[in-house]
Amino acid sequence: MEQVLELKHIHYSYHTLDGETPALVDISFSVEKGEFIAIVGPSGCGKTTLLSLISGLLIPERGLIKINGKYLTESTTNVGYMLQHDELFEWRTIYHNVVLGLEIQHMMTAKTRQRAHELLDFYGLKQFKNSRPSELSGGMRQRAALIRTLVLEPDLLLLDEPFSALDYQTRLNVGDDIGQILRREKKSAVLVTHDLSEAISLADRVIILSKRPASILQTIPLVFDLDEDTPLNRRNAPEFKTYFQLIWKELNANE
Ligand code: ADP
């Protein structure tokens, strides 16, 4: 299998006037092409720090990160980031929000424009291309934010609690929806979340982090015996509860 992402023995501490705060200790894992990984752990344990390292915003103190076989510093791989808030601009229409990344990266061509239209049409935003973000529901906005990331054709997507600003019911629907879009588009993704159900319904593997400074407590492959492996079907499958209890126990044992 091709590895999109590889982390080996990553250590990271924050240095402030008050002293040193160790955040990550000896983190190693990899993500195969097309694989969806969820990282769970208590609030404040170091999940966002981990994504910031993978996206190159922070530099590890020790260890190495490779993307598509190349060191992060030499990699030209396109990494997409999806955050808690959709960060859509009200002064732009949905279409113009979706192509913003293409504009910034000087990637606006007939082909990329067409791809933006195709994704908007396919994922139910056809009638909203000329609407402003405030005219859309939270779920539709999050879809638009995802499409803005997808038109850049990222090889790897980093998702930082992307559904946590939504109310519970919307969150379930949008989480399932976005999970299916990513599967259909065969994207490799790393999702960080403190929501165990979200992780279990979406991922191929769950990595459990300890409290800060985070180290990996356990990695759990998720296998569901389902005809149609969708997030919703997973939530209703008997394996769901088993995985939930397993991960819950592991997290609480570390408290
Ligand atoms: P999580 O995403 O799991 O909630 P973070 O990665 O945001 O956790 O933060 C991990 C820990 O690192 C926090 O508990 C905090 O103490 C520390 N931290 C985060 N950002 C900074 C910073 N800019 N300066 C100093 N310490 C920080």
Tab-separated table of C-alpha atoms and ligand atoms in Angstrom:
chain	number	residue	atom	x	y	z
A	1	MET	CA	0.000	0.000	0.000
A	2	GLU	CA	1.098	3.562	-0.722
A	3	GLN	CA	1.699	5.741	2.304
A	4	VAL	CA	0.406	9.271	2.056
A	5	LEU	CA	1.572	10.289	5.503
A	6	GLU	CA	4.228	8.949	7.830
A	7	LEU	CA	5.102	10.259	11.295
A	8	LYS	CA	8.048	8.801	13.184
A	9	HIS	CA	8.891	9.557	16.808
A	10	ILE	CA	7.453	13.068	16.840
A	11	HIS	CA	8.062	15.184	19.956
A	12	TYR	CA	6.804	18.720	20.458
A	13	SER	CA	6.765	21.219	23.356
A	14	TYR	CA	5.514	24.803	23.527
A	15	HIS	CA	7.951	27.308	24.990
A	16	THR	CA	6.488	30.364	26.694
A	17	LEU	CA	7.640	32.872	29.303
A	18	ASP	CA	6.120	30.584	31.946
A	19	GLY	CA	8.305	27.696	30.830
A	20	GLU	CA	7.960	24.588	28.731
A	21	THR	CA	4.685	22.773	28.020
A	22	PRO	CA	5.291	19.338	26.531
A	23	ALA	CA	2.439	18.601	24.114
A	24	LEU	CA	3.407	15.484	22.147
A	25	VAL	CA	5.670	12.586	23.074
A	26	ASP	CA	6.950	9.981	20.627
A	27	ILE	CA	4.056	9.937	18.149
A	28	SER	CA	4.426	7.491	15.257
A	29	PHE	CA	1.753	6.432	12.779
A	30	SER	CA	1.073	6.347	9.059
A	31	VAL	CA	-1.887	6.849	6.751
A	32	GLU	CA	-2.335	4.761	3.618
A	33	LYS	CA	-3.726	6.193	0.403
A	34	GLY	CA	-7.509	6.471	0.659
A	35	GLU	CA	-7.497	5.729	4.371
A	36	PHE	CA	-9.543	7.708	6.908
A	37	ILE	CA	-7.905	8.015	10.321
A	38	ALA	CA	-9.556	9.479	13.393
A	39	ILE	CA	-7.508	10.746	16.308
A	40	VAL	CA	-9.337	10.964	19.619
A	41	GLY	CA	-8.149	12.211	22.972
A	42	PRO	CA	-9.147	14.435	25.853
A	43	SER	CA	-9.549	18.149	25.280
A	44	GLY	CA	-6.199	19.961	25.434
A	45	CYS	CA	-4.125	16.813	24.908
A	46	GLY	CA	-2.389	17.959	21.722
A	47	LYS	CA	-4.647	17.022	18.795
A	48	THR	CA	-4.572	20.413	17.067
A	49	THR	CA	-0.826	20.602	17.677
A	50	LEU	CA	-0.477	17.324	15.801
A	51	LEU	CA	-2.394	18.669	12.787
A	52	SER	CA	-0.348	21.885	12.860
A	53	LEU	CA	2.808	19.777	12.649
A	54	ILE	CA	1.448	17.724	9.745
A	55	SER	CA	0.453	20.883	7.884
A	56	GLY	CA	3.895	22.417	8.465
A	57	LEU	CA	2.642	25.304	10.628
A	58	LEU	CA	4.806	24.000	13.478
A	59	ILE	CA	8.157	22.238	13.248
A	60	PRO	CA	8.693	19.103	15.369
A	61	GLU	CA	11.446	19.179	17.988
A	62	ARG	CA	12.344	15.627	17.175
A	63	GLY	CA	11.179	13.031	14.691
A	64	LEU	CA	10.263	13.071	11.024
A	65	ILE	CA	7.163	13.668	8.954
A	66	LYS	CA	6.905	12.459	5.373
A	67	ILE	CA	4.124	13.130	2.900
A	68	ASN	CA	3.954	10.930	-0.191
A	69	GLY	CA	7.441	9.644	0.683
A	70	LYS	CA	9.059	13.095	0.854
A	71	TYR	CA	10.103	15.070	3.914
A	72	LEU	CA	7.501	17.682	4.744
A	73	THR	CA	9.913	20.531	3.980
A	74	GLU	CA	10.526	19.171	0.467
A	75	SER	CA	7.006	18.025	-0.249
A	76	THR	CA	4.905	19.729	-2.893
A	77	THR	CA	1.864	17.661	-1.962
A	78	ASN	CA	-1.331	19.589	-1.580
A	79	VAL	CA	-2.672	19.275	1.963
A	80	GLY	CA	-6.225	20.500	2.631
A	81	TYR	CA	-7.407	21.782	5.993
A	82	MET	CA	-10.979	21.903	7.254
A	83	LEU	CA	-11.672	23.686	10.516
A	84	GLN	CA	-14.404	24.001	13.123
A	85	HIS	CA	-15.814	27.110	11.501
A	86	ASP	CA	-16.423	27.126	7.793
A	87	GLU	CA	-14.682	30.504	7.311
A	88	LEU	CA	-16.872	31.402	4.337
A	89	PHE	CA	-16.815	35.095	3.411
A	90	GLU	CA	-20.205	36.809	3.453
A	91	TRP	CA	-19.163	39.311	0.788
A	92	ARG	CA	-18.568	36.495	-1.693
A	93	THR	CA	-21.172	34.225	-3.258
A	94	ILE	CA	-20.949	30.484	-2.567
A	95	TYR	CA	-19.341	29.912	-5.975
A	96	HIS	CA	-16.795	32.667	-5.347
A	97	ASN	CA	-16.069	31.259	-1.887
A	98	VAL	CA	-15.516	27.808	-3.364
A	99	VAL	CA	-12.989	29.075	-5.926
A	100	LEU	CA	-11.150	31.344	-3.461
A	101	GLY	CA	-8.330	28.852	-2.880
A	102	LEU	CA	-7.964	28.360	-6.641
A	103	GLU	CA	-7.684	32.124	-7.107
A	104	ILE	CA	-5.096	32.510	-4.350
A	105	GLN	CA	-2.998	29.658	-5.699
A	106	HIS	CA	-3.322	30.908	-9.304
A	107	MET	CA	-5.061	27.688	-10.283
A	108	MET	CA	-8.147	29.172	-11.961
A	109	THR	CA	-8.412	27.405	-15.311
A	110	ALA	CA	-11.373	26.299	-17.412
A	111	LYS	CA	-10.858	22.811	-15.998
A	112	THR	CA	-10.751	23.778	-12.314
A	113	ARG	CA	-13.728	26.105	-12.760
A	114	GLN	CA	-15.670	23.255	-14.323
A	115	ARG	CA	-14.682	20.968	-11.426
A	116	ALA	CA	-15.982	23.558	-8.935
A	117	HIS	CA	-19.312	23.658	-10.774
A	118	GLU	CA	-19.469	19.859	-10.959
A	119	LEU	CA	-18.867	19.458	-7.229
A	120	LEU	CA	-21.420	22.145	-6.342
A	121	ASP	CA	-23.993	20.497	-8.638
A	122	PHE	CA	-23.265	16.972	-7.494
A	123	TYR	CA	-23.363	17.796	-3.808
A	124	GLY	CA	-26.664	19.667	-3.880
A	125	LEU	CA	-25.567	23.291	-3.969
A	126	LYS	CA	-26.525	24.020	-7.578
A	127	GLN	CA	-29.258	26.496	-6.659
A	128	PHE	CA	-27.057	28.219	-4.115
A	129	LYS	CA	-24.072	29.136	-6.275
A	130	ASN	CA	-25.068	32.788	-6.297
A	131	SER	CA	-26.300	32.878	-2.694
A	132	ARG	CA	-24.410	34.415	0.203
A	133	PRO	CA	-23.230	32.099	3.011
A	134	SER	CA	-25.847	33.490	5.454
A	135	GLU	CA	-28.612	32.161	3.169
A	136	LEU	CA	-27.429	28.550	3.672
A	137	SER	CA	-27.946	26.124	6.544
A	138	GLY	CA	-24.980	25.151	8.715
A	139	GLY	CA	-24.740	21.819	6.929
A	140	MET	CA	-24.769	23.363	3.460
A	141	ARG	CA	-22.110	25.864	4.511
A	142	GLN	CA	-19.906	23.043	5.732
A	143	ARG	CA	-20.399	21.262	2.393
A	144	ALA	CA	-19.367	24.432	0.567
A	145	ALA	CA	-16.266	24.649	2.775
A	146	LEU	CA	-15.423	21.048	1.933
A	147	ILE	CA	-15.879	21.666	-1.794
A	148	ARG	CA	-13.568	24.695	-1.519
A	149	THR	CA	-10.944	22.304	-0.126
A	150	LEU	CA	-11.666	19.506	-2.638
A	151	VAL	CA	-11.287	21.674	-5.763
A	152	LEU	CA	-7.644	22.100	-4.803
A	153	GLU	CA	-7.319	18.300	-5.247
A	154	PRO	CA	-5.554	17.690	-1.933
A	155	ASP	CA	-3.823	14.333	-1.496
A	156	LEU	CA	-4.421	14.560	2.219
A	157	LEU	CA	-7.189	16.255	4.181
A	158	LEU	CA	-6.802	17.395	7.769
A	159	LEU	CA	-10.077	17.846	9.617
A	160	ASP	CA	-9.966	19.640	12.956
A	161	GLU	CA	-13.266	19.063	14.799
A	162	PRO	CA	-15.042	20.244	11.639
A	163	PHE	CA	-18.562	19.570	12.923
A	164	SER	CA	-18.337	20.752	16.502
A	165	ALA	CA	-19.851	24.186	15.876
A	166	LEU	CA	-23.082	22.569	14.626
A	167	ASP	CA	-26.045	21.534	16.761
A	168	TYR	CA	-26.331	17.832	17.568
A	169	GLN	CA	-28.747	16.720	14.852
A	170	THR	CA	-27.090	18.772	12.109
A	171	ARG	CA	-23.767	17.490	13.307
A	172	LEU	CA	-24.823	13.873	12.823
A	173	ASN	CA	-26.175	14.535	9.354
A	174	VAL	CA	-23.283	16.683	8.212
A	175	GLY	CA	-20.690	14.328	9.666
A	176	ASP	CA	-22.228	11.403	7.811
A	177	ASP	CA	-22.608	13.451	4.666
A	178	ILE	CA	-19.030	14.737	4.625
A	179	GLY	CA	-17.709	11.280	5.498
A	180	GLN	CA	-19.468	9.816	2.469
A	181	ILE	CA	-18.232	12.585	0.183
A	182	LEU	CA	-14.652	11.915	1.258
A	183	ARG	CA	-15.084	8.183	0.651
A	184	ARG	CA	-16.609	8.757	-2.758
A	185	GLU	CA	-13.770	11.092	-3.716
A	186	LYS	CA	-11.281	8.499	-2.312
A	187	LYS	CA	-9.495	11.044	-0.148
A	188	SER	CA	-7.000	10.236	2.580
A	189	ALA	CA	-8.008	12.057	5.725
A	190	VAL	CA	-6.980	12.657	9.318
A	191	LEU	CA	-9.830	13.757	11.554
A	192	VAL	CA	-9.213	14.961	15.091
A	193	THR	CA	-12.202	14.915	17.388
A	194	HIS	CA	-13.171	14.397	20.988
A	195	ASP	CA	-16.439	12.814	19.808
A	196	LEU	CA	-15.996	9.028	19.908
A	197	SER	CA	-19.196	8.306	17.965
A	198	GLU	CA	-18.044	10.560	15.162
A	199	ALA	CA	-14.681	8.805	15.013
A	200	ILE	CA	-16.234	5.315	15.011
A	201	SER	CA	-18.845	6.144	12.388
A	202	LEU	CA	-16.328	7.660	9.959
A	203	ALA	CA	-12.864	6.153	10.265
A	204	ASP	CA	-10.948	3.071	9.148
A	205	ARG	CA	-8.746	3.318	12.221
A	206	VAL	CA	-8.936	5.208	15.500
A	207	ILE	CA	-5.788	6.399	17.234
A	208	ILE	CA	-6.320	7.052	20.945
A	209	LEU	CA	-4.160	9.710	22.541
A	210	SER	CA	-3.400	10.043	26.235
A	211	LYS	CA	-3.920	13.258	28.161
A	212	ARG	CA	-1.217	15.911	27.677
A	213	PRO	CA	1.584	15.376	26.864
A	214	ALA	CA	-0.077	13.135	24.305
A	215	SER	CA	1.324	9.759	23.413
A	216	ILE	CA	-0.485	7.004	21.515
A	217	LEU	CA	-2.338	4.706	23.910
A	218	GLN	CA	-3.768	2.392	21.288
A	219	THR	CA	-4.659	2.118	17.606
A	220	ILE	CA	-7.914	0.365	16.840
A	221	PRO	CA	-8.813	-0.802	13.315
A	222	LEU	CA	-12.578	-0.550	12.773
A	223	VAL	CA	-14.154	-3.460	10.951
A	224	PHE	CA	-17.903	-3.535	10.343
A	225	ASP	CA	-19.791	-6.409	8.784
A	226	LEU	CA	-22.138	-4.319	6.657
A	227	ASP	CA	-23.461	-4.617	3.098
A	228	GLU	CA	-23.280	-0.867	2.799
A	229	ASP	CA	-20.614	0.678	5.021
A	230	THR	CA	-22.066	4.131	5.666
A	231	PRO	CA	-21.702	6.215	8.843
A	232	LEU	CA	-25.427	5.847	9.573
A	233	ASN	CA	-25.369	2.056	9.145
A	234	ARG	CA	-22.335	1.885	11.395
A	235	ARG	CA	-24.137	3.763	14.159
A	236	ASN	CA	-26.853	1.082	14.103
A	237	ALA	CA	-24.488	-1.898	13.872
A	238	PRO	CA	-23.709	-4.079	16.926
A	239	GLU	CA	-19.950	-3.478	16.492
A	240	PHE	CA	-20.489	0.235	17.157
A	241	LYS	CA	-21.229	-0.233	20.831
A	242	THR	CA	-18.314	-2.631	21.264
A	243	TYR	CA	-15.861	-0.154	19.755
A	244	PHE	CA	-17.359	2.700	21.766
A	245	GLN	CA	-16.904	0.827	25.043
A	246	LEU	CA	-13.384	-0.242	24.121
A	247	ILE	CA	-12.242	3.300	23.320
A	248	TRP	CA	-14.145	4.819	26.266
A	249	LYS	CA	-12.481	2.381	28.643
A	250	GLU	CA	-9.043	3.099	27.270
A	251	LEU	CA	-9.536	6.868	27.585
A	252	ASN	CA	-10.884	6.630	31.123
A	253	ALA	CA	-8.160	4.267	32.262
A	254	ASN	CA	-5.769	7.083	31.379
A	255	GLU	CA	-7.633	9.744	33.408
B	1	ADP	P1	-6.354	19.771	21.649
B	1	ADP	O1	-6.453	20.095	20.202
B	1	ADP	O2	-6.196	18.310	21.914
B	1	ADP	O3	-7.478	20.338	22.466
B	1	ADP	P2	-3.983	21.482	21.533
B	1	ADP	O4	-3.094	20.792	20.572
B	1	ADP	O5	-4.721	22.682	21.062
B	1	ADP	O6	-4.998	20.431	22.212
B	1	ADP	O7	-3.114	21.927	22.789
B	1	ADP	C1	-2.365	21.011	23.589
B	1	ADP	C2	-1.762	21.715	24.760
B	1	ADP	O8	-0.710	22.559	24.312
B	1	ADP	C3	-2.764	22.617	25.477
B	1	ADP	O9	-3.199	21.994	26.636
B	1	ADP	C4	-1.995	23.861	25.802
B	1	ADP	O10	-1.581	23.791	27.146
B	1	ADP	C5	-0.756	23.800	24.959
B	1	ADP	N1	-0.722	24.864	23.931
B	1	ADP	C6	-1.430	24.890	22.779
B	1	ADP	N2	-1.107	25.978	22.035
B	1	ADP	C7	-0.168	26.659	22.743
B	1	ADP	C8	0.576	27.858	22.519
B	1	ADP	N3	0.423	28.572	21.399
B	1	ADP	N4	1.428	28.237	23.485
B	1	ADP	C9	1.618	27.507	24.603
B	1	ADP	N5	0.967	26.366	24.873
B	1	ADP	C10	0.083	25.933	23.964
